[in-house]
Amino acid sequence: MTPLTSKLPQTGTTIFTVMSALAAEVGAINLSQGFPDYDCSPHLVDLVSTAMKEGHNQYAPMAGVMALREQLAYKTEKLYGATYNPDTEITITAGGTQAVFTAISAVIHPNDEVIIFEPAFDCYAPAIKLMGGIVKSLELEPPDYRIPWDMVKRLINNRTRMIILNSPHNPTATILRKSDIDELSAIVKNQDILILSDEVYEHLIYDGETHHSMARYPELQQRSFIIASFGKLCHTTGWKVGYCLAPAFLMQEFRKVHQFLVFSVNTPIQYAIAEYLKNERVYLDLPEFFQQKRDHFRQGLAQTRFELLPCSGSYFQSVTYNNIIDEKDSEFVIRLAKEFGVAAIPTSAFYTKATDHHVLRFCFAKKQETLDKAVDRLMKV
Ligand code: PMP
């Protein structure tokens, strides 16, 4: 057979898989991949079990269980003042990743340009490329990783089809501010530019800050796919259930792809989450729950030679290590796992050009004892 021509020649195994495997191999505390090491609510598990016992074990409707879509319409209206019709504007997906892929593949044509900001979560660029789209990336820089809107303006032309945003941001833990929203609104006004807003960390936002969801701003909302994940909301990253909100004209195209990509998503879990969300505290209490972890971890790290970067949202804390060593982050992170027993992610992995600012990302969605143990080890560095 003629050798295959890869559709993604530059793509290897994701850094999350690589670092989690290394952590397991060398017995390091795994603060690399973003997932909790504590369990979800036993009540939620009971609700799944009840849904199964009640016989909710066959295909869900293509767009998702209506009770869950109704809960999401209620939550979005209450938190952001936006009205989404559960019938035509909300779809339950197999996690945020599938929602991102589906949205991009539904609207990106060959040679359409999509603006992304790096460091970027790793699933955006491959989806754009698979559709024949062109990735236009803009690099952000520590410590504050602010979006340079004047440079965004210069990138816009008549092939620009989409801007991808992610707030709270993985990996940098920054959030969009109202000034960013104003700049964005001015840029897309009167342009055929769609927005994909990855808001999977919408409830993980600290110090009383506001989550500037696209849903809050009608002129942005009407051109946006908003992506969310129950993995973060319910502490269940392994269930891979999320959702997409979009105005009907976008959702119609989204569902054309969704129905052939997965058709529908795990039925009993959807019934369970619909019931679980009836108690609003389950998401309203998340900022406090995670802020306590963030603060505890930051206090611990402050005693090490690592330098803390700001953390306004998400479950990631980044650090620089210029006081410690002048070594590539991709190399230092391996030594950190092997010699000191703590696994992190090198931020260069989130840049196409592997730009190295000597920044590492730790996940603090962990039990206090895990964080304490990691800090003990990091003090020895
Ligand atoms: N977007 C971002 C920014 C993420 O960090 C993640 C998960 N790490 C996802 C999307 C994907 O979410 P899910 O696990 O629900 O597919």
Coordinates of C-alpha atoms and ligand atoms in Angstrom, one line a residue:
M1 CA 0.0 0.0 0.0
T2 CA 1.1 3.6 -0.7
P3 CA 2.1 5.1 2.7
L4 CA -0.8 7.1 4.2
T5 CA -0.6 10.9 3.9
S6 CA -1.4 12.0 7.5
K7 CA -4.1 14.6 7.8
L8 CA -2.4 15.9 10.9
P9 CA 1.3 15.3 10.2
Q10 CA 2.4 17.6 13.1
T11 CA 0.2 16.0 15.7
G12 CA 1.5 13.5 18.2
T13 CA 0.2 12.1 21.5
T14 CA -1.2 14.9 23.7
I15 CA 1.0 16.2 26.5
F16 CA -1.7 15.2 29.0
T17 CA -1.4 11.5 28.0
V18 CA 2.4 11.7 28.0
M19 CA 2.7 13.3 31.5
S20 CA 0.0 11.2 33.1
A21 CA 1.8 8.1 31.8
L22 CA 5.2 9.4 33.1
A23 CA 3.6 10.2 36.5
A24 CA 2.3 6.6 36.8
E25 CA 5.6 5.1 35.6
V26 CA 7.8 7.0 38.1
G27 CA 5.2 7.2 40.9
A28 CA 5.0 11.0 40.8
I29 CA 2.1 13.0 42.3
N30 CA 0.1 13.8 39.2
L31 CA -0.7 17.5 39.1
S32 CA -0.3 17.4 35.3
Q33 CA -3.6 16.5 33.7
G34 CA -6.7 18.4 34.9
F35 CA -8.9 16.1 36.9
P36 CA -9.9 15.8 40.5
D37 CA -8.4 13.1 42.7
Y38 CA -11.5 13.1 45.0
D39 CA -14.9 11.7 44.2
C40 CA -18.0 13.3 43.0
S41 CA -21.1 13.6 45.1
P42 CA -22.4 10.2 46.2
H43 CA -25.9 11.7 45.7
L44 CA -25.1 12.2 42.0
V45 CA -24.0 8.6 41.8
D46 CA -27.2 7.5 43.4
L47 CA -29.1 9.6 40.8
V48 CA -27.4 7.8 38.0
S49 CA -28.1 4.4 39.5
T50 CA -31.8 5.4 40.0
A51 CA -32.0 6.5 36.4
M52 CA -30.7 3.2 35.3
K53 CA -33.0 1.3 37.6
E54 CA -35.9 3.3 36.2
G55 CA -35.0 2.0 32.8
H56 CA -33.4 5.1 31.2
N57 CA -31.0 2.9 29.4
Q58 CA -31.8 3.4 25.7
Y59 CA -30.9 6.1 23.2
A60 CA -31.6 9.6 24.5
P61 CA -33.1 12.1 22.0
M62 CA -30.4 13.3 19.5
A63 CA -30.2 16.8 21.1
G64 CA -30.2 15.5 24.7
V65 CA -32.7 14.7 27.4
M66 CA -35.3 17.5 27.6
A67 CA -35.2 17.7 31.4
L68 CA -31.5 18.5 31.3
R69 CA -31.8 21.0 28.4
E70 CA -34.5 22.8 30.5
Q71 CA -32.3 22.9 33.5
L72 CA -29.6 24.5 31.4
A73 CA -31.9 27.1 29.9
Y74 CA -33.0 28.0 33.5
K75 CA -29.3 28.2 34.7
T76 CA -28.2 30.3 31.8
E77 CA -31.1 32.7 32.1
K78 CA -30.5 33.0 35.8
L79 CA -26.7 33.5 35.7
Y80 CA -26.3 35.4 32.5
G81 CA -29.7 36.8 31.6
A82 CA -29.8 35.0 28.2
T83 CA -32.8 33.1 26.9
Y84 CA -32.0 29.8 25.1
N85 CA -34.8 27.7 23.7
P86 CA -34.1 24.1 24.9
D87 CA -35.8 22.8 21.8
T88 CA -33.6 24.5 19.2
E89 CA -30.6 26.1 21.0
I90 CA -29.2 23.6 23.5
T91 CA -27.5 20.3 22.7
I92 CA -26.0 17.8 25.1
T93 CA -22.6 16.5 23.9
A94 CA -20.0 13.9 24.8
G95 CA -18.0 16.4 26.7
G96 CA -16.6 19.8 25.8
T97 CA -14.1 18.3 23.3
Q98 CA -16.9 16.9 21.1
A99 CA -18.8 20.1 21.3
V100 CA -15.7 22.1 20.1
F101 CA -15.0 19.6 17.3
T102 CA -18.7 19.6 16.2
A103 CA -19.0 23.4 16.2
I104 CA -15.8 23.9 14.2
S105 CA -16.7 21.2 11.7
A106 CA -20.2 22.5 11.3
V107 CA -19.2 26.0 10.1
I108 CA -15.5 26.0 9.0
H109 CA -15.0 25.5 5.2
P110 CA -11.6 25.1 3.5
N111 CA -9.5 28.2 3.6
D112 CA -11.6 29.9 6.3
E113 CA -9.4 31.5 8.8
V114 CA -9.8 31.0 12.6
I115 CA -8.1 33.1 15.2
I116 CA -6.9 31.3 18.3
F117 CA -4.8 32.6 21.2
E118 CA -1.8 30.6 22.4
P119 CA -1.1 29.1 24.8
A120 CA -4.3 27.2 23.7
F121 CA -6.1 24.1 24.8
D122 CA -4.9 21.5 22.4
C123 CA -8.1 20.4 20.6
Y124 CA -8.8 23.6 18.7
A125 CA -6.1 23.7 16.0
P126 CA -6.5 20.0 14.8
A127 CA -10.2 20.4 14.3
I128 CA -9.7 23.6 12.3
K129 CA -7.0 21.9 10.1
L130 CA -9.1 18.7 9.6
M131 CA -11.8 21.0 8.0
G132 CA -9.2 22.6 5.7
G133 CA -9.4 25.8 7.7
I134 CA -6.4 28.0 8.5
V135 CA -5.2 28.5 12.0
K136 CA -4.2 32.1 12.7
S137 CA -2.6 32.0 16.1
L138 CA -1.6 35.0 18.3
E139 CA 0.8 34.4 21.1
L140 CA 0.1 35.7 24.6
E141 CA 2.8 36.3 27.1
P142 CA 3.2 35.9 30.8
P143 CA 2.7 37.1 33.4
D144 CA -0.8 38.4 32.5
Y145 CA -1.4 36.8 29.0
R146 CA -3.7 39.7 27.9
I147 CA -5.1 39.6 24.4
P148 CA -3.5 42.2 22.2
W149 CA -6.6 43.4 20.5
D150 CA -4.8 45.8 18.1
M151 CA -3.0 42.7 16.7
V152 CA -6.3 40.9 16.5
K153 CA -7.7 43.7 14.4
R154 CA -4.7 43.4 12.0
L155 CA -5.4 39.7 11.5
I156 CA -9.0 40.2 10.4
N157 CA -9.7 40.0 6.7
N158 CA -12.6 38.7 4.6
R159 CA -11.6 35.1 5.1
T160 CA -11.8 35.4 9.0
R161 CA -14.6 33.1 10.0
M162 CA -14.2 32.5 13.7
I163 CA -12.5 33.7 16.8
I164 CA -11.9 31.1 19.6
L165 CA -11.9 32.3 23.1
N166 CA -11.5 30.4 26.4
S167 CA -12.3 32.0 29.7
P168 CA -11.4 31.1 32.4
H169 CA -8.4 30.0 30.5
N170 CA -6.5 26.8 30.4
P171 CA -3.5 26.8 30.9
T172 CA -3.0 30.4 32.1
A173 CA -5.8 30.8 34.6
T174 CA -6.6 34.3 33.3
I175 CA -10.2 35.5 32.6
L176 CA -11.7 37.9 30.1
R177 CA -12.5 41.3 31.5
K178 CA -15.2 43.7 30.5
S179 CA -12.6 45.7 28.5
D180 CA -11.9 42.5 26.4
I181 CA -15.6 42.2 25.7
D182 CA -15.8 45.8 24.5
E183 CA -12.8 45.3 22.2
L184 CA -14.2 42.0 20.9
S185 CA -17.6 43.6 20.3
A186 CA -16.1 46.4 18.3
I187 CA -14.0 44.0 16.2
V188 CA -16.8 41.7 15.2
K189 CA -19.5 44.3 14.7
N190 CA -20.7 44.2 11.1
Q191 CA -18.4 41.3 10.3
D192 CA -19.3 37.7 9.4
I193 CA -17.2 36.4 12.3
L194 CA -18.5 33.7 14.6
I195 CA -17.2 33.1 18.1
L196 CA -16.5 29.8 19.7
S197 CA -16.4 30.5 23.4
D198 CA -15.0 27.7 25.5
E199 CA -16.4 28.3 28.9
V200 CA -15.9 24.8 30.5
Y201 CA -14.5 26.5 33.6
E202 CA -17.4 29.0 33.9
H203 CA -17.9 28.2 37.6
L204 CA -14.3 28.2 38.6
I205 CA -13.7 31.9 39.0
Y206 CA -12.2 33.6 42.1
D207 CA -12.0 36.7 44.2
G208 CA -15.6 37.6 43.4
E209 CA -14.8 38.2 39.7
T210 CA -17.5 38.0 37.1
H211 CA -17.6 35.3 34.4
H212 CA -18.0 37.3 31.2
S213 CA -20.0 34.6 29.3
M214 CA -20.8 35.5 25.7
A215 CA -24.4 34.8 26.9
R216 CA -24.3 38.1 28.8
Y217 CA -23.9 40.2 25.6
P218 CA -26.7 39.9 23.1
E219 CA -24.6 41.1 20.2
L220 CA -21.9 38.5 20.9
Q221 CA -24.3 35.8 22.0
Q222 CA -26.1 35.8 18.6
R223 CA -22.9 34.8 16.9
S224 CA -21.5 32.4 19.5
F225 CA -21.2 28.7 20.2
I226 CA -20.8 28.5 24.0
I227 CA -19.2 25.2 25.1
A228 CA -19.5 23.8 28.7
S229 CA -18.6 20.6 30.5
F230 CA -20.2 18.7 33.3
G231 CA -16.8 17.1 33.9
K232 CA -15.8 20.4 35.6
L233 CA -19.2 21.2 37.1
C234 CA -19.8 17.8 38.7
H235 CA -16.2 16.7 39.3
T236 CA -16.7 13.9 36.8
T237 CA -14.2 14.4 34.0
G238 CA -14.5 10.7 33.2
W239 CA -18.2 10.8 32.3
K240 CA -17.5 13.0 29.2
V241 CA -20.8 14.9 29.1
G242 CA -21.0 18.5 28.2
Y243 CA -23.2 20.8 26.2
C244 CA -23.3 23.6 23.6
L245 CA -25.5 26.7 23.6
A246 CA -26.0 28.5 20.3
P247 CA -28.6 30.6 18.5
A248 CA -31.0 28.4 16.4
F249 CA -29.3 29.1 13.0
L250 CA -26.0 27.9 14.3
M251 CA -27.4 25.1 16.4
Q252 CA -29.2 23.7 13.3
E253 CA -25.8 23.2 11.6
F254 CA -24.2 22.0 14.8
R255 CA -26.8 19.2 15.1
K256 CA -26.3 18.1 11.5
V257 CA -22.8 17.1 12.5
H258 CA -23.6 16.0 16.0
Q259 CA -26.2 13.4 14.8
F260 CA -23.6 11.6 12.8
L261 CA -20.7 12.0 15.2
V262 CA -22.3 10.6 18.3
F263 CA -26.0 10.8 17.5
S264 CA -26.8 11.1 21.2
V265 CA -25.1 11.0 24.6
N266 CA -25.2 8.7 27.7
T267 CA -28.9 8.6 28.8
P268 CA -28.9 7.8 32.5
I269 CA -26.2 10.4 33.3
Q270 CA -28.3 13.1 31.6
Y271 CA -31.3 12.2 33.7
A272 CA -29.1 12.2 36.8
I273 CA -27.5 15.6 36.1
A274 CA -30.9 17.1 35.3
E275 CA -32.0 16.2 38.8
Y276 CA -28.7 17.2 40.4
L277 CA -28.8 20.7 38.9
K278 CA -32.2 21.3 40.6
N279 CA -30.1 22.2 43.6
E280 CA -28.4 25.4 42.5
R281 CA -25.9 25.2 45.3
V282 CA -24.0 22.5 43.3
Y283 CA -22.7 25.1 40.9
L284 CA -23.1 28.3 43.0
D285 CA -20.7 26.8 45.6
L286 CA -18.0 25.9 43.2
P287 CA -16.0 29.1 43.2
E288 CA -15.6 29.0 47.0
F289 CA -14.8 25.2 46.9
F290 CA -12.0 25.7 44.4
Q291 CA -10.8 29.1 45.7
Q292 CA -10.0 27.4 49.0
K293 CA -7.9 24.9 47.1
R294 CA -6.2 27.6 45.1
D295 CA -5.4 29.6 48.2
H296 CA -4.0 26.6 50.1
F297 CA -1.9 25.6 47.1
R298 CA -0.6 29.1 46.5
Q299 CA 0.4 29.5 50.2
G300 CA 2.3 26.2 50.0
L301 CA 4.0 27.2 46.7
A302 CA 5.0 30.6 48.2
Q303 CA 7.4 28.7 50.4
T304 CA 9.2 27.2 47.4
R305 CA 11.6 28.7 44.9
F306 CA 9.0 28.7 42.2
E307 CA 7.4 32.0 41.4
L308 CA 3.6 32.2 41.3
L309 CA 1.7 33.7 38.3
P310 CA -1.8 35.1 38.9
C311 CA -4.7 32.7 39.0
S312 CA -8.2 34.2 38.5
G313 CA -10.0 31.1 37.3
S314 CA -9.9 27.4 36.1
Y315 CA -8.2 24.8 38.2
F316 CA -4.7 25.5 37.2
Q317 CA -1.8 27.4 38.9
S318 CA 1.2 28.4 36.8
V319 CA 4.7 29.0 38.1
T320 CA 8.0 30.2 36.6
Y321 CA 11.3 28.7 37.7
N322 CA 13.8 31.3 36.6
N323 CA 15.2 31.4 40.2
I324 CA 15.9 27.7 40.0
I325 CA 17.4 26.7 36.7
D326 CA 17.8 27.8 33.1
E327 CA 16.4 24.7 31.3
K328 CA 13.7 24.1 28.7
D329 CA 10.3 23.6 30.4
S330 CA 9.8 20.4 28.4
E331 CA 13.0 19.0 29.9
F332 CA 12.7 20.5 33.4
V333 CA 9.2 18.9 33.8
I334 CA 10.5 15.5 33.1
R335 CA 13.3 15.9 35.8
L336 CA 10.7 17.3 38.2
A337 CA 8.6 14.1 37.8
K338 CA 11.5 11.7 37.9
E339 CA 13.8 13.3 40.5
F340 CA 11.3 15.2 42.7
G341 CA 8.1 13.1 42.2
V342 CA 5.7 15.8 41.0
A343 CA 4.2 15.8 37.5
A344 CA 3.3 19.2 35.8
I345 CA 2.6 20.4 32.3
P346 CA 5.1 22.5 30.4
T347 CA 3.3 25.5 29.0
S348 CA 5.3 25.4 25.8
A349 CA 3.1 22.4 24.9
F350 CA 0.3 24.8 24.3
Y351 CA 2.1 26.9 21.7
T352 CA 2.4 25.7 18.1
K353 CA 6.0 27.0 18.1
A354 CA 6.7 25.4 21.5
T355 CA 7.4 28.9 22.8
D356 CA 9.2 28.5 26.1
H357 CA 8.7 31.1 28.8
H358 CA 9.8 28.7 31.6
V359 CA 6.3 28.3 32.8
L360 CA 4.8 25.1 34.3
R361 CA 1.1 24.4 35.0
F362 CA -0.1 22.5 38.1
C363 CA -3.6 21.3 38.6
F364 CA -5.0 22.0 42.1
A365 CA -8.3 20.1 41.8
K366 CA -6.8 17.7 44.3
K367 CA -7.4 16.7 47.9
Q368 CA -5.6 18.9 50.4
E369 CA -3.3 16.1 51.4
T370 CA -2.2 15.6 47.8
L371 CA -1.5 19.3 47.5
D372 CA 0.5 19.3 50.8
K373 CA 2.5 16.3 49.7
A374 CA 3.3 17.9 46.4
V375 CA 4.4 21.1 48.1
D376 CA 6.6 19.2 50.4
R377 CA 8.4 17.7 47.4
L378 CA 8.5 21.0 45.5
M379 CA 10.2 22.6 48.6
K380 CA 13.2 20.4 47.9
V381 CA 13.7 21.8 44.4
Ligands
PMP1 N1 -11.8 23.1 26.9 C1 -10.9 23.2 27.9 C2 -10.2 24.6 28.0 C3 -10.5 22.2 28.7 O1 -9.6 22.4 29.7 C4 -11.1 21.0 28.6 C5 -10.8 19.8 29.5 N2 -9.5 19.7 30.0 C6 -12.1 20.8 27.6 C7 -12.4 21.9 26.8 C8 -12.7 19.5 27.3 O2 -13.7 19.2 28.2 P1 -14.3 17.7 28.3 O3 -13.4 16.9 29.2 O4 -15.7 17.8 28.8 O5 -14.2 17.1 26.9

